[in-house]
mmCIF file of C-alpha atoms and ligand atoms in Angstrom:
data_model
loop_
_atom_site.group_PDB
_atom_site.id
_atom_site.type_symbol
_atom_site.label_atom_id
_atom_site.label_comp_id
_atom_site.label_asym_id
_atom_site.label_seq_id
_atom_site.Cartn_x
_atom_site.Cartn_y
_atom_site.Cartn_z
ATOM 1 C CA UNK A 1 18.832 -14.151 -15.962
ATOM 2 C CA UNK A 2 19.732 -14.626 -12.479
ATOM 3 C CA UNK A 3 17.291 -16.822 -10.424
ATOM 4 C CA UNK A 4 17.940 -14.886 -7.393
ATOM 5 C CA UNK A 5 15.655 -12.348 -9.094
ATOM 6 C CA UNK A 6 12.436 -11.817 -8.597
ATOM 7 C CA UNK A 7 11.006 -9.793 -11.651
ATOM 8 C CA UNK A 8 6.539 -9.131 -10.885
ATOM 9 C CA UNK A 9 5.040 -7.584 -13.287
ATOM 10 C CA UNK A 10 1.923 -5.423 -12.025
ATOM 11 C CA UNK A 11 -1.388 -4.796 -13.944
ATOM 12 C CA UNK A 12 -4.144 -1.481 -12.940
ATOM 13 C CA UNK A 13 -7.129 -1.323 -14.266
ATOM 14 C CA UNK A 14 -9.504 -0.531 -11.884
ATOM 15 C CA UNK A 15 -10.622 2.947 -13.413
ATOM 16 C CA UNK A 16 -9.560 5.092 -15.894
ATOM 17 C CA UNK A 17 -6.248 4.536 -16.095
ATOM 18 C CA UNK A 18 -4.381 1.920 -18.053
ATOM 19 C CA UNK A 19 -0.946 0.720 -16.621
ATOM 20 C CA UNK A 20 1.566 -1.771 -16.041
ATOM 21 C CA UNK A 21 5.155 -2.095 -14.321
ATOM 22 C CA UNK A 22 7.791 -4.111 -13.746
ATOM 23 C CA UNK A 23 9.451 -4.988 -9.973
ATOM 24 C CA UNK A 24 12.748 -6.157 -9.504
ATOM 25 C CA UNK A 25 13.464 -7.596 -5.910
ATOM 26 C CA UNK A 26 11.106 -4.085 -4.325
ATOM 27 C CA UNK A 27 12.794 -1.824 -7.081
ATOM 28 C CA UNK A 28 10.900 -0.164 -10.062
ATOM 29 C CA UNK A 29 12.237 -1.139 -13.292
ATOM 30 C CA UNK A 30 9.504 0.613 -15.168
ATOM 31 C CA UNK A 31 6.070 2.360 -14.207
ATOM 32 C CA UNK A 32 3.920 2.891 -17.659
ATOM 33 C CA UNK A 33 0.707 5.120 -17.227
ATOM 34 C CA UNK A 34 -1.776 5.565 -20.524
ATOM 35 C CA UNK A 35 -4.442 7.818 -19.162
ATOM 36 C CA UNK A 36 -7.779 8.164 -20.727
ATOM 37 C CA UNK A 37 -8.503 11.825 -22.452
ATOM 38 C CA UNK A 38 -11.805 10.705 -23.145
ATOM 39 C CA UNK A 39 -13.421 11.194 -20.215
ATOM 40 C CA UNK A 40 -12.929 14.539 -19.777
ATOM 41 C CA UNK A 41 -15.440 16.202 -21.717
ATOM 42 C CA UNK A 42 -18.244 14.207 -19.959
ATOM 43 C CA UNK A 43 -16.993 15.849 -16.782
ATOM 44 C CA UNK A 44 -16.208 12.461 -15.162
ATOM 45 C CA UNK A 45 -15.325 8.678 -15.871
ATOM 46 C CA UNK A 46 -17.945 7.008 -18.123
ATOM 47 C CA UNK A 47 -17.352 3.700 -17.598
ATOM 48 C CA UNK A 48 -18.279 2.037 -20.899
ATOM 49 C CA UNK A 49 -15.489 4.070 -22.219
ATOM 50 C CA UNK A 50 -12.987 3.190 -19.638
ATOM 51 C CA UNK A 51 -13.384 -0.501 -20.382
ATOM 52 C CA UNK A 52 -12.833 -0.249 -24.607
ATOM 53 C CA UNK A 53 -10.088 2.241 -23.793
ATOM 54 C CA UNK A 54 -8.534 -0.482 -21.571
ATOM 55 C CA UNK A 55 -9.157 -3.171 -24.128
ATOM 56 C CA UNK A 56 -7.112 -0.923 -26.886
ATOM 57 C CA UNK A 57 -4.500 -0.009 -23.830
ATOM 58 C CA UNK A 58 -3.584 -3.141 -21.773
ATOM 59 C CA UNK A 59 -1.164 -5.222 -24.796
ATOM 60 C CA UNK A 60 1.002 -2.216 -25.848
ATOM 61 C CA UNK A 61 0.957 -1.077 -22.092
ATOM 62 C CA UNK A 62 2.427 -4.470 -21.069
ATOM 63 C CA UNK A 63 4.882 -4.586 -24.028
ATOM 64 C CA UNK A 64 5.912 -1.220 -23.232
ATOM 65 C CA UNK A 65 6.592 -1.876 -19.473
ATOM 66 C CA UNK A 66 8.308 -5.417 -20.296
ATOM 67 C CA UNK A 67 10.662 -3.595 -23.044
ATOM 68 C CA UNK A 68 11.370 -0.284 -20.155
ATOM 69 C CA UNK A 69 12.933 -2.929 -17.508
ATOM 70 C CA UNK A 70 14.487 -4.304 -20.523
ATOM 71 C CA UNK A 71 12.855 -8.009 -19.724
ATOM 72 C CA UNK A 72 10.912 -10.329 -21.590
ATOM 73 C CA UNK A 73 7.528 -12.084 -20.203
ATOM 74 C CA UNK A 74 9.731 -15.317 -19.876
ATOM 75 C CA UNK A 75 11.573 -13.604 -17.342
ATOM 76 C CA UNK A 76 8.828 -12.695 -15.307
ATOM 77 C CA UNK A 77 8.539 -14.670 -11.551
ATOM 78 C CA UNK A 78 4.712 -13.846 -11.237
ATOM 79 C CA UNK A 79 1.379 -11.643 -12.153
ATOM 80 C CA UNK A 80 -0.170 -9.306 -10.064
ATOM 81 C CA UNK A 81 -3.330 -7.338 -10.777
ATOM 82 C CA UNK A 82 -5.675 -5.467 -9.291
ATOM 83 C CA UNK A 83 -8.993 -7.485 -8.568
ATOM 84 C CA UNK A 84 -11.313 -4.637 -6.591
ATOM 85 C CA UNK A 85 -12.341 -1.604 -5.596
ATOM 86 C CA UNK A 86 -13.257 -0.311 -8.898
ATOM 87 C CA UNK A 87 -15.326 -0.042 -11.824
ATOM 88 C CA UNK A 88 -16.416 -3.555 -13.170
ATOM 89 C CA UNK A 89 -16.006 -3.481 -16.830
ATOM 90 C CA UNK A 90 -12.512 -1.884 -15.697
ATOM 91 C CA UNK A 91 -11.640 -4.354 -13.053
ATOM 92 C CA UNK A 92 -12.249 -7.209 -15.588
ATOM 93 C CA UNK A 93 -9.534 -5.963 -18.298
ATOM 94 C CA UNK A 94 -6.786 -6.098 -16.000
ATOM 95 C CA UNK A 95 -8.100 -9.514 -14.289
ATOM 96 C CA UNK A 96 -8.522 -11.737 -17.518
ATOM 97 C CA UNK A 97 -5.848 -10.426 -19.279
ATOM 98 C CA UNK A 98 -3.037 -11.260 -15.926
ATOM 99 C CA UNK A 99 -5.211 -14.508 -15.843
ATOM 100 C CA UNK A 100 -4.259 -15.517 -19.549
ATOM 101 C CA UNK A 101 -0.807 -14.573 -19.303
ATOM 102 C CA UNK A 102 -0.250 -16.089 -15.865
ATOM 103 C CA UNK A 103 -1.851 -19.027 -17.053
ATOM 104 C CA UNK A 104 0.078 -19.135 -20.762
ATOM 105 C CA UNK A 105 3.846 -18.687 -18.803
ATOM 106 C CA UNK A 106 3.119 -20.973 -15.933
ATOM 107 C CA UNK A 107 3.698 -19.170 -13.468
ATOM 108 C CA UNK A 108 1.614 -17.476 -9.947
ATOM 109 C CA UNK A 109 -1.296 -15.030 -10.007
ATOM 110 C CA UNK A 110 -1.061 -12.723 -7.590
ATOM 111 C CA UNK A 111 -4.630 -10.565 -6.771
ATOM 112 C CA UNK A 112 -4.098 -7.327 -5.045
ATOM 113 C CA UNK A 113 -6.423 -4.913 -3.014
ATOM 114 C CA UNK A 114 -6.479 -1.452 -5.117
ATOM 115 C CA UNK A 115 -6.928 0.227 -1.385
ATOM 116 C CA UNK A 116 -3.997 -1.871 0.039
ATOM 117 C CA UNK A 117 -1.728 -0.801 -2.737
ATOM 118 C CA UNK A 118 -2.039 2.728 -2.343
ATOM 119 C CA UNK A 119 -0.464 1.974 1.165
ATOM 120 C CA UNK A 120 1.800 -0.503 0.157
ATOM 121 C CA UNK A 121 3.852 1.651 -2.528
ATOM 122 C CA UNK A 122 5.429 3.426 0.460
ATOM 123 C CA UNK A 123 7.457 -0.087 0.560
ATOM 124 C CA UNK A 124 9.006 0.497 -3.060
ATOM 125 C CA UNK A 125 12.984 0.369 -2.234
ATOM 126 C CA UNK A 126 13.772 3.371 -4.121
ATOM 127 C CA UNK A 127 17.382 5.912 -3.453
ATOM 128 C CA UNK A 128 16.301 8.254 -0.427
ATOM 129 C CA UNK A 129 12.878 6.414 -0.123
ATOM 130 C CA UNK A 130 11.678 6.280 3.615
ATOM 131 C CA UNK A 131 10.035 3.303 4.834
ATOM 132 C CA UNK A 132 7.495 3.576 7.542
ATOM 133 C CA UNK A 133 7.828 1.556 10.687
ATOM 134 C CA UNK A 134 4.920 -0.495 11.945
ATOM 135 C CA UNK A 135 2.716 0.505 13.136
ATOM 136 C CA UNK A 136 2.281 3.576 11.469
ATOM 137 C CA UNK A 137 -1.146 4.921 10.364
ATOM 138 C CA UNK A 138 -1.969 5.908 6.884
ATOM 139 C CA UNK A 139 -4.502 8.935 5.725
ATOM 140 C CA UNK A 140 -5.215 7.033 2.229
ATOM 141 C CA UNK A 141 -7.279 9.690 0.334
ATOM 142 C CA UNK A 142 -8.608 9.130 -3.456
ATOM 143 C CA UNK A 143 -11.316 9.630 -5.594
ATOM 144 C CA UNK A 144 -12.996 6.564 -4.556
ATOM 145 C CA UNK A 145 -12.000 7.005 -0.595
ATOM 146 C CA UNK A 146 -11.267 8.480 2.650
ATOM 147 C CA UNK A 147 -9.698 6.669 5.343
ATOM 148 C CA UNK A 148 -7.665 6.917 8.194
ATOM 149 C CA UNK A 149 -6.148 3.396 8.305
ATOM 150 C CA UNK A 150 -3.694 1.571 11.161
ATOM 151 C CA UNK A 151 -1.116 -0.268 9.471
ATOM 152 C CA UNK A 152 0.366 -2.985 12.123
ATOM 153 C CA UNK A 153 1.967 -5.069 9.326
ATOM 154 C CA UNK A 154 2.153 -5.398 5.561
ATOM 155 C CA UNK A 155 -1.326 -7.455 5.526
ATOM 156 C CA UNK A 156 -3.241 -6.272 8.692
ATOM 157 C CA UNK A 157 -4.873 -3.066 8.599
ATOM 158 C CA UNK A 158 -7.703 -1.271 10.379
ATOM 159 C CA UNK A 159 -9.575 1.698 9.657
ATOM 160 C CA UNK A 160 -9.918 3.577 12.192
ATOM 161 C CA UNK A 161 -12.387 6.074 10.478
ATOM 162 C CA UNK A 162 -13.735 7.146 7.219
ATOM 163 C CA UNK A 163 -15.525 9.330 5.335
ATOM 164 C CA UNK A 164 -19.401 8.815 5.452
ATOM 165 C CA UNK A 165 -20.446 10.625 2.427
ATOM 166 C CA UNK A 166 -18.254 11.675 -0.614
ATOM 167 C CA UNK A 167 -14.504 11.305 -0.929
ATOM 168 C CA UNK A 168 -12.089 13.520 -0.904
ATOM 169 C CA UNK A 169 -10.988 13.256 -4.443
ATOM 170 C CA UNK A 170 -14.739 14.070 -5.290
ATOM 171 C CA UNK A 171 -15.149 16.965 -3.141
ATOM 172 C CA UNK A 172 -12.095 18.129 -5.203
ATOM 173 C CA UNK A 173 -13.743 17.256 -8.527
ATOM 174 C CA UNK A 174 -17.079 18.069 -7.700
ATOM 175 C CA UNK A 175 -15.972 21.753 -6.821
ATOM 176 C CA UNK A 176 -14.128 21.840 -9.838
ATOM 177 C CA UNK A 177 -16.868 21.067 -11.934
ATOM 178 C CA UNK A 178 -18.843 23.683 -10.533
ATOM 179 C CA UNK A 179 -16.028 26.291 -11.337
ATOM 180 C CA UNK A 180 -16.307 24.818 -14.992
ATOM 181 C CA UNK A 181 -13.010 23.203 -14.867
ATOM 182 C CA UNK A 182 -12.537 19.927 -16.631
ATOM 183 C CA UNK A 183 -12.353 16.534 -14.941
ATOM 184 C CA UNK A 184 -10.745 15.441 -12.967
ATOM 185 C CA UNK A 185 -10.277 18.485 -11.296
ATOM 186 C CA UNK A 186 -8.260 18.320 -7.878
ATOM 187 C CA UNK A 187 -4.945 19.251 -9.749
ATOM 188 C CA UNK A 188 -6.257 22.135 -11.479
ATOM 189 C CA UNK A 189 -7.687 23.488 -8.069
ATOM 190 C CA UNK A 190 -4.712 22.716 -6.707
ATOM 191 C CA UNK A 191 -2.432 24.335 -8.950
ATOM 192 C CA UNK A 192 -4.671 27.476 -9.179
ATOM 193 C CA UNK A 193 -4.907 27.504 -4.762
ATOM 194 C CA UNK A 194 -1.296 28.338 -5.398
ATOM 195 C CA UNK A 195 -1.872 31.971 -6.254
ATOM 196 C CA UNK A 196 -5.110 32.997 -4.482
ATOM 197 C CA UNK A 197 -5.512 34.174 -1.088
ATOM 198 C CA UNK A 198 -6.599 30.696 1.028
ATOM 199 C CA UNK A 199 -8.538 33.141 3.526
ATOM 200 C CA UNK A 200 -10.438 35.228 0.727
ATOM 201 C CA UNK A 201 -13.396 32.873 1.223
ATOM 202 C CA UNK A 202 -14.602 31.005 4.193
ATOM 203 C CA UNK A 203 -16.423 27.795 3.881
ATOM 204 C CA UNK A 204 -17.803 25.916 7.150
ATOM 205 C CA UNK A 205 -16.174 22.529 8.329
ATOM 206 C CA UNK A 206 -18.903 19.522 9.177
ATOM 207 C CA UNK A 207 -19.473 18.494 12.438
ATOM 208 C CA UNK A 208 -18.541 14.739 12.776
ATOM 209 C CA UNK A 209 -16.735 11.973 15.095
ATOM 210 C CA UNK A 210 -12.641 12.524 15.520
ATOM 211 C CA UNK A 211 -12.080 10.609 12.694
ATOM 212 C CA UNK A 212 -14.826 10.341 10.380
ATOM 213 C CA UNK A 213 -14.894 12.492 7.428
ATOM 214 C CA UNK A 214 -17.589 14.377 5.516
ATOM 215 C CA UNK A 215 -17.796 16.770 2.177
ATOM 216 C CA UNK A 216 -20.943 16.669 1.025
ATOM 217 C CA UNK A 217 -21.889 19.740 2.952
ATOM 218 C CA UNK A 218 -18.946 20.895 1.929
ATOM 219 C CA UNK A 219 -20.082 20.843 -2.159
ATOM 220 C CA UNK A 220 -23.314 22.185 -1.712
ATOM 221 C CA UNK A 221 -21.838 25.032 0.144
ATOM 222 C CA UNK A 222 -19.907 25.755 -2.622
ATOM 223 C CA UNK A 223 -23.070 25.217 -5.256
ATOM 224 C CA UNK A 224 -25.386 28.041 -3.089
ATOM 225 C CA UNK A 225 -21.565 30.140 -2.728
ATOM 226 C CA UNK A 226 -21.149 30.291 -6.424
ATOM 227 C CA UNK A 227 -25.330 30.377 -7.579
ATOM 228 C CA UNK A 228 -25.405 33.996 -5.241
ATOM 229 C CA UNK A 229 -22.414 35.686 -6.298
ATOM 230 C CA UNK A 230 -22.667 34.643 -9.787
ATOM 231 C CA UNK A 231 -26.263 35.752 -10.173
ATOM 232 C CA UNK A 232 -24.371 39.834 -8.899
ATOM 233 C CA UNK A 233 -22.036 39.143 -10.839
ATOM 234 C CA UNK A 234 -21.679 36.807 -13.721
ATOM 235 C CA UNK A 235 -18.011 37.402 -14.462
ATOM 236 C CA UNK A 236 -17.656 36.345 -10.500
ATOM 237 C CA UNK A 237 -15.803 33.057 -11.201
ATOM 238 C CA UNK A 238 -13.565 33.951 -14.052
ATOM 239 C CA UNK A 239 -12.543 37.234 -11.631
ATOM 240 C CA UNK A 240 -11.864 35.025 -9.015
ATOM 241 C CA UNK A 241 -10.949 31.710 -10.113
ATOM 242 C CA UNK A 242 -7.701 31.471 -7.727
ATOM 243 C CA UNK A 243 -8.560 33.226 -4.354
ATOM 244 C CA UNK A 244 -11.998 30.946 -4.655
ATOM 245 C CA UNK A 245 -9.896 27.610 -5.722
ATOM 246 C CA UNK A 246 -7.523 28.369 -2.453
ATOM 247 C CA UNK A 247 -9.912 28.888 0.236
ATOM 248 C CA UNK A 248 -11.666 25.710 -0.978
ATOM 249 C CA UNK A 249 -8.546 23.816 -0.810
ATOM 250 C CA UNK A 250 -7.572 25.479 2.792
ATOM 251 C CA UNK A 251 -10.772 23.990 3.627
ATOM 252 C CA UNK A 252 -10.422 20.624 2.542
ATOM 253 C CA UNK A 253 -6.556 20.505 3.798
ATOM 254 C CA UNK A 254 -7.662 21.922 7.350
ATOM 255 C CA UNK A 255 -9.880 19.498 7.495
ATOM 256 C CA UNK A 256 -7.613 16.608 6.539
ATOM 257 C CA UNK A 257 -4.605 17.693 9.132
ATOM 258 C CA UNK A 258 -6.942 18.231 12.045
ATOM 259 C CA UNK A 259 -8.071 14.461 11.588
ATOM 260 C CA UNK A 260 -4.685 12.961 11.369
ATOM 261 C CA UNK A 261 -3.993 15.158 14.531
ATOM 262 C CA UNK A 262 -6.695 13.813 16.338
ATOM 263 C CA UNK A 263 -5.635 9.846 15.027
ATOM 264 C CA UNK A 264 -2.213 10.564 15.886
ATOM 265 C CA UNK A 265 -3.716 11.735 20.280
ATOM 266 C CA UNK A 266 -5.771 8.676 19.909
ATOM 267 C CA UNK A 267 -3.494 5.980 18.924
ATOM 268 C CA UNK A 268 0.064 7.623 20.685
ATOM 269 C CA UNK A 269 1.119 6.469 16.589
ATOM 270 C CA UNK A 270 3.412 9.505 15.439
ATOM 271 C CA UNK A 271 4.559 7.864 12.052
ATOM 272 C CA UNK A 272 2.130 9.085 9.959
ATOM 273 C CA UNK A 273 2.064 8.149 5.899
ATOM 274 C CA UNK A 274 -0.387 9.726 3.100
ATOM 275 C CA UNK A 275 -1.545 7.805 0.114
ATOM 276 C CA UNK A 276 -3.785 8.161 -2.812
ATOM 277 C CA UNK A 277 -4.337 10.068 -5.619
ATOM 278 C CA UNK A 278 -5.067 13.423 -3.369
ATOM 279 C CA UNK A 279 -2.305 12.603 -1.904
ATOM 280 C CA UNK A 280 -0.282 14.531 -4.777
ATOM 281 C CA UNK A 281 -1.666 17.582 -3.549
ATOM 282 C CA UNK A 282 0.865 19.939 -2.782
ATOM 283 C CA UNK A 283 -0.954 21.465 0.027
ATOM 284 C CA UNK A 284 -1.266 18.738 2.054
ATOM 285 C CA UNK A 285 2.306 17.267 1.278
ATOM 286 C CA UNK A 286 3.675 20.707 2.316
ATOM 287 C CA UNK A 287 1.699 20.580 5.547
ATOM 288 C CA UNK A 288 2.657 17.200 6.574
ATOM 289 C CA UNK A 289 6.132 18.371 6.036
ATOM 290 C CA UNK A 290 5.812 20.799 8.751
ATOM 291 C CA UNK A 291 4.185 18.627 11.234
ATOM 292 C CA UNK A 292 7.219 16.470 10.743
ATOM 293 C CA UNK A 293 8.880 19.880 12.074
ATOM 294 C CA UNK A 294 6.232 21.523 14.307
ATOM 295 C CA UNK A 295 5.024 18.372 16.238
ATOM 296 C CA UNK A 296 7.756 15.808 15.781
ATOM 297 C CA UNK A 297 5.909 13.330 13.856
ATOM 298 C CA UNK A 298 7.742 11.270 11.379
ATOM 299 C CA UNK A 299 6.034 11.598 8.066
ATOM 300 C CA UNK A 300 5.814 9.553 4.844
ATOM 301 C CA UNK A 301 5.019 11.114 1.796
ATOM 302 C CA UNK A 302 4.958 9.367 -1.333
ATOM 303 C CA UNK A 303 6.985 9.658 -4.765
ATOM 304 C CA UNK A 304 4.437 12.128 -6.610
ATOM 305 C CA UNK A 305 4.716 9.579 -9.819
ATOM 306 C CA UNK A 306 2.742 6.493 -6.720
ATOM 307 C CA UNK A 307 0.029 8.708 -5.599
ATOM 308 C CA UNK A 308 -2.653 8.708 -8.395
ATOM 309 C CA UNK A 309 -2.961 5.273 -9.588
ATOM 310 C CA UNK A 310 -0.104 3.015 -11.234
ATOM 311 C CA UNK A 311 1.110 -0.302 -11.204
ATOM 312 C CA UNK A 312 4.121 -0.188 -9.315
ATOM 313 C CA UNK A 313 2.009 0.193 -6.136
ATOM 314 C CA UNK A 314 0.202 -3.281 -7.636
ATOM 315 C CA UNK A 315 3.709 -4.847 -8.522
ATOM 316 C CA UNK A 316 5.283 -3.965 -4.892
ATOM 317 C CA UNK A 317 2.062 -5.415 -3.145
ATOM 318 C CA UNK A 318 2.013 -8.238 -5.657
ATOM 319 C CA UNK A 319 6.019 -8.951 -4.423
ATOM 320 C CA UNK A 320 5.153 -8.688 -0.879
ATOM 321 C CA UNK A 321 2.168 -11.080 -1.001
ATOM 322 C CA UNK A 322 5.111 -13.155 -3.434
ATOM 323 C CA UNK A 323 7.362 -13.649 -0.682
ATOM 324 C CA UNK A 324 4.526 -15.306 1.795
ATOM 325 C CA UNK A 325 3.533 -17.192 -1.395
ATOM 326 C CA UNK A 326 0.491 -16.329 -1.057
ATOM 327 C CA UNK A 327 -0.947 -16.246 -4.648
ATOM 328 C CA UNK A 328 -4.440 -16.851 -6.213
ATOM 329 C CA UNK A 329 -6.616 -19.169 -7.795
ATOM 330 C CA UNK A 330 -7.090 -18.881 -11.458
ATOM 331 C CA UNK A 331 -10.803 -18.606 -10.749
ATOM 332 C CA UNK A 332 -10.797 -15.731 -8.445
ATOM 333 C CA UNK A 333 -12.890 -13.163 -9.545
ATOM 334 C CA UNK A 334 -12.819 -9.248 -10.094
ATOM 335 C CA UNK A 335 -14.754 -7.154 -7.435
ATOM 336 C CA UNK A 336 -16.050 -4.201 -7.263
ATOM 337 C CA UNK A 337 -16.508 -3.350 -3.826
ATOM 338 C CA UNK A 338 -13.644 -4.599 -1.465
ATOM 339 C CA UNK A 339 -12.412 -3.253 2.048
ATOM 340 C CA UNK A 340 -8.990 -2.015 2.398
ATOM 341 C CA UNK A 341 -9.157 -4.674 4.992
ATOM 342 C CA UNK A 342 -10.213 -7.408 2.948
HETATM 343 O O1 LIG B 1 -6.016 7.333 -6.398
HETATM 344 P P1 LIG B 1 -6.616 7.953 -7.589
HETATM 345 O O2 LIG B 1 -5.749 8.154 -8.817
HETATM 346 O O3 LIG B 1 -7.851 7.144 -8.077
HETATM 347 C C1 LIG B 1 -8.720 6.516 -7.181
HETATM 348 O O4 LIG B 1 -8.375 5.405 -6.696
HETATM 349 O O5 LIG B 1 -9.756 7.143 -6.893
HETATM 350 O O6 LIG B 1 -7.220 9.363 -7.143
HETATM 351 C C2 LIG B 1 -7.816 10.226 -8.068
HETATM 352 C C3 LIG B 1 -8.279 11.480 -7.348
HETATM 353 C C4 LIG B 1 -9.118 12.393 -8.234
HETATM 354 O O7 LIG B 1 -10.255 12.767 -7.502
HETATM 355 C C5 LIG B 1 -8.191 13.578 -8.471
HETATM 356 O O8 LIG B 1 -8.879 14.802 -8.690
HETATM 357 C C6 LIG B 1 -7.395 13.614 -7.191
HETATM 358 O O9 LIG B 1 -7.132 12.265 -6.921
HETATM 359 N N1 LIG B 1 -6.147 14.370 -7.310
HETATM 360 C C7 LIG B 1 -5.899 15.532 -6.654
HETATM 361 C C8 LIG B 1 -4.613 15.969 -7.064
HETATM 362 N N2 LIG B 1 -4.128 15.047 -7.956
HETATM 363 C C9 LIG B 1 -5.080 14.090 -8.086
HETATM 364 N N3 LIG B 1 -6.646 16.210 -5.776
HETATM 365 C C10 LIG B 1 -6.113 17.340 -5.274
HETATM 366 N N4 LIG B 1 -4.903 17.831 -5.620
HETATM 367 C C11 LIG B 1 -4.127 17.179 -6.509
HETATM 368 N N5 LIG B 1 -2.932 17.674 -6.849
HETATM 369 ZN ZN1 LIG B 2 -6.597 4.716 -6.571
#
């Protein structure tokens, strides 16, 4: 194998989702996802679960990663996993398991912020990818968070506002649940938005700063919504499962857009990326594609298979962080709460 390669091998763990891939040199050689079924008939992650099912997951997820870029683990140049934001018993899967290996091939550990890698994976060098310039700013948007970040280089960020109750994702799942959909909800909402009426419904927007986010309001809006015209008529859901999942979404998305606006007036920054597992929403991916039209901003819209979470976005963050050699102690330890800009 050539040594002008550089082969990182990325490791997710940080929720319910099992997965590992392998960068060549800023290219994806292979992207392996095992999601967890089991959570979805407790309506949401239970996190004892998530950490056995990553247990059983992580070795043939590896293997199966190693053997899709057609590599072995000799070949690899270093580890990177993800150490934090997530669930503990998650986190620690990922981190002992990149620990042992790292530590059985002799060769760097590389930790990587879950929150910075959602960013990050718009730097994968893939055919007609589009790289954002710095500074750009980023609306990351996940189950976990909301946050409109400033991106001045690959390792200095700033949030320039957030959400200050529940997440996006949430508000997604959370209003799902209430409809009786299984979790995690946002893509069935968002599939069924796409044949209802976005204005049959109208659900208030909160009142908060230019660039702080809220949707709890939001959820219990929809709880008292569905309670009255359920209790007149019972069949009320099932009758109007689509026109009632698209003016919740038209909510949300108005919502998202006017914020980006008002970051976009506020910082004079017109390159303008979305990350995150909402960020596979096809609302908001078709809106941004019109700003790029209506107001001239260039827009950055990620490869549908790096918005939920994945590996690659840990292996391209791992290779940047590579190339400053800037790895980690074998005793660093897994955390569960860590700033994008930490
Ligand atoms: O980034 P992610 O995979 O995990 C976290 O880091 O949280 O995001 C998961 C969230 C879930 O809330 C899920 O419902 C939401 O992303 N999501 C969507 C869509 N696809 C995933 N929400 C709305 N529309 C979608 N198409
Ligand atoms: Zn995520």
């Amino acid at each position: 194998m050539s040594t002008e390669n550089t082969y990182i091998l990325g490791i997710e763990s940080s929720c319910d989702d099992t997965s590992a891939a392998v960068i060549c040199n800023g290219k994806v050689l292979s992207n392996v996802v095992a999601n967890q079924e089991v959570h979805a008939k407790y309506g949401g992650v239970v996190p004892e679960l998530a950490s056995r099912a990553h247990q059983q997951n992580i070795v043939p997820v590896v293997q199966n990663a190693l053997d899709k870029a057609g590599i072995t683990k000799d070949d690899l140049s270093a580890i990177a996993f993800t150490r934090g934001p997530g669930l503990m018993g998650s986190l620690l899967v990922g981190t002992s398991f990149a620990k042992s290996l790292a530590l059985g091939l002799n060769i760097p550990l590389i930790d990587v912020n879950h929150m910075q890698a959602h960013i990050l994976a718009h730097f994968i060098i893939e055919e007609g990818s589009k790289i954002p310039p710095f500074p750009f700013i980023c609306l990351t948007i996940s189950g976990g968070h909301t946050q409109i970040v400033k991106i001045t280089n690959h390792f200095e960020m700033e949030v320039l506002g957030e959400t200050i109750d529940d997440a996006v994702g949430e508000a997604y799942d959370k209003s799902a649940k209430l409809l009786g959909l299984p979790y995690p909800g946002g893509p069935l909402v968002d599939k069924y938005a796409q044949k209802g009426n976005p204005k049959a419904f109208k659900f208030t927007q909160p009142k908060v700063g230019d660039l702080e986010f809220s949707f709890s309001g939001l959820k219990t809006q929809i709880l008292y919504f569905i309670q009255k015209n359920t209790k007149e008529n019972p069949k009320f859901i099932e009758e109007n499962i689509y026109d009632i999942c698209a003016s919740i979404q038209y909510t949300i998305i108005e919502i998202l857009m006017k914020k980006i606006k008002n970051a976009v007036k506020q910082t004079g920054i017109s390159d303008v990326a979305i990350a995150g597992g909402v960020s596979a929403n096809s609302e908001i991916r078709k809106r941004l594609g019109l700003a790029e039209k209506h107001w001239k901003w260039n827009t950055y819209i990620p490869k549908f298979e790096y918005t939920t979470d994945n590996a690659a976005m840990i292996a391209i963050t791992g290779y940047l962080k590579y190339l400053n050699n800037d790895y980690s102690d074998i005793s660093i330890a897994s955390k569960a709460r860590l700033k994008v800009t930490e």
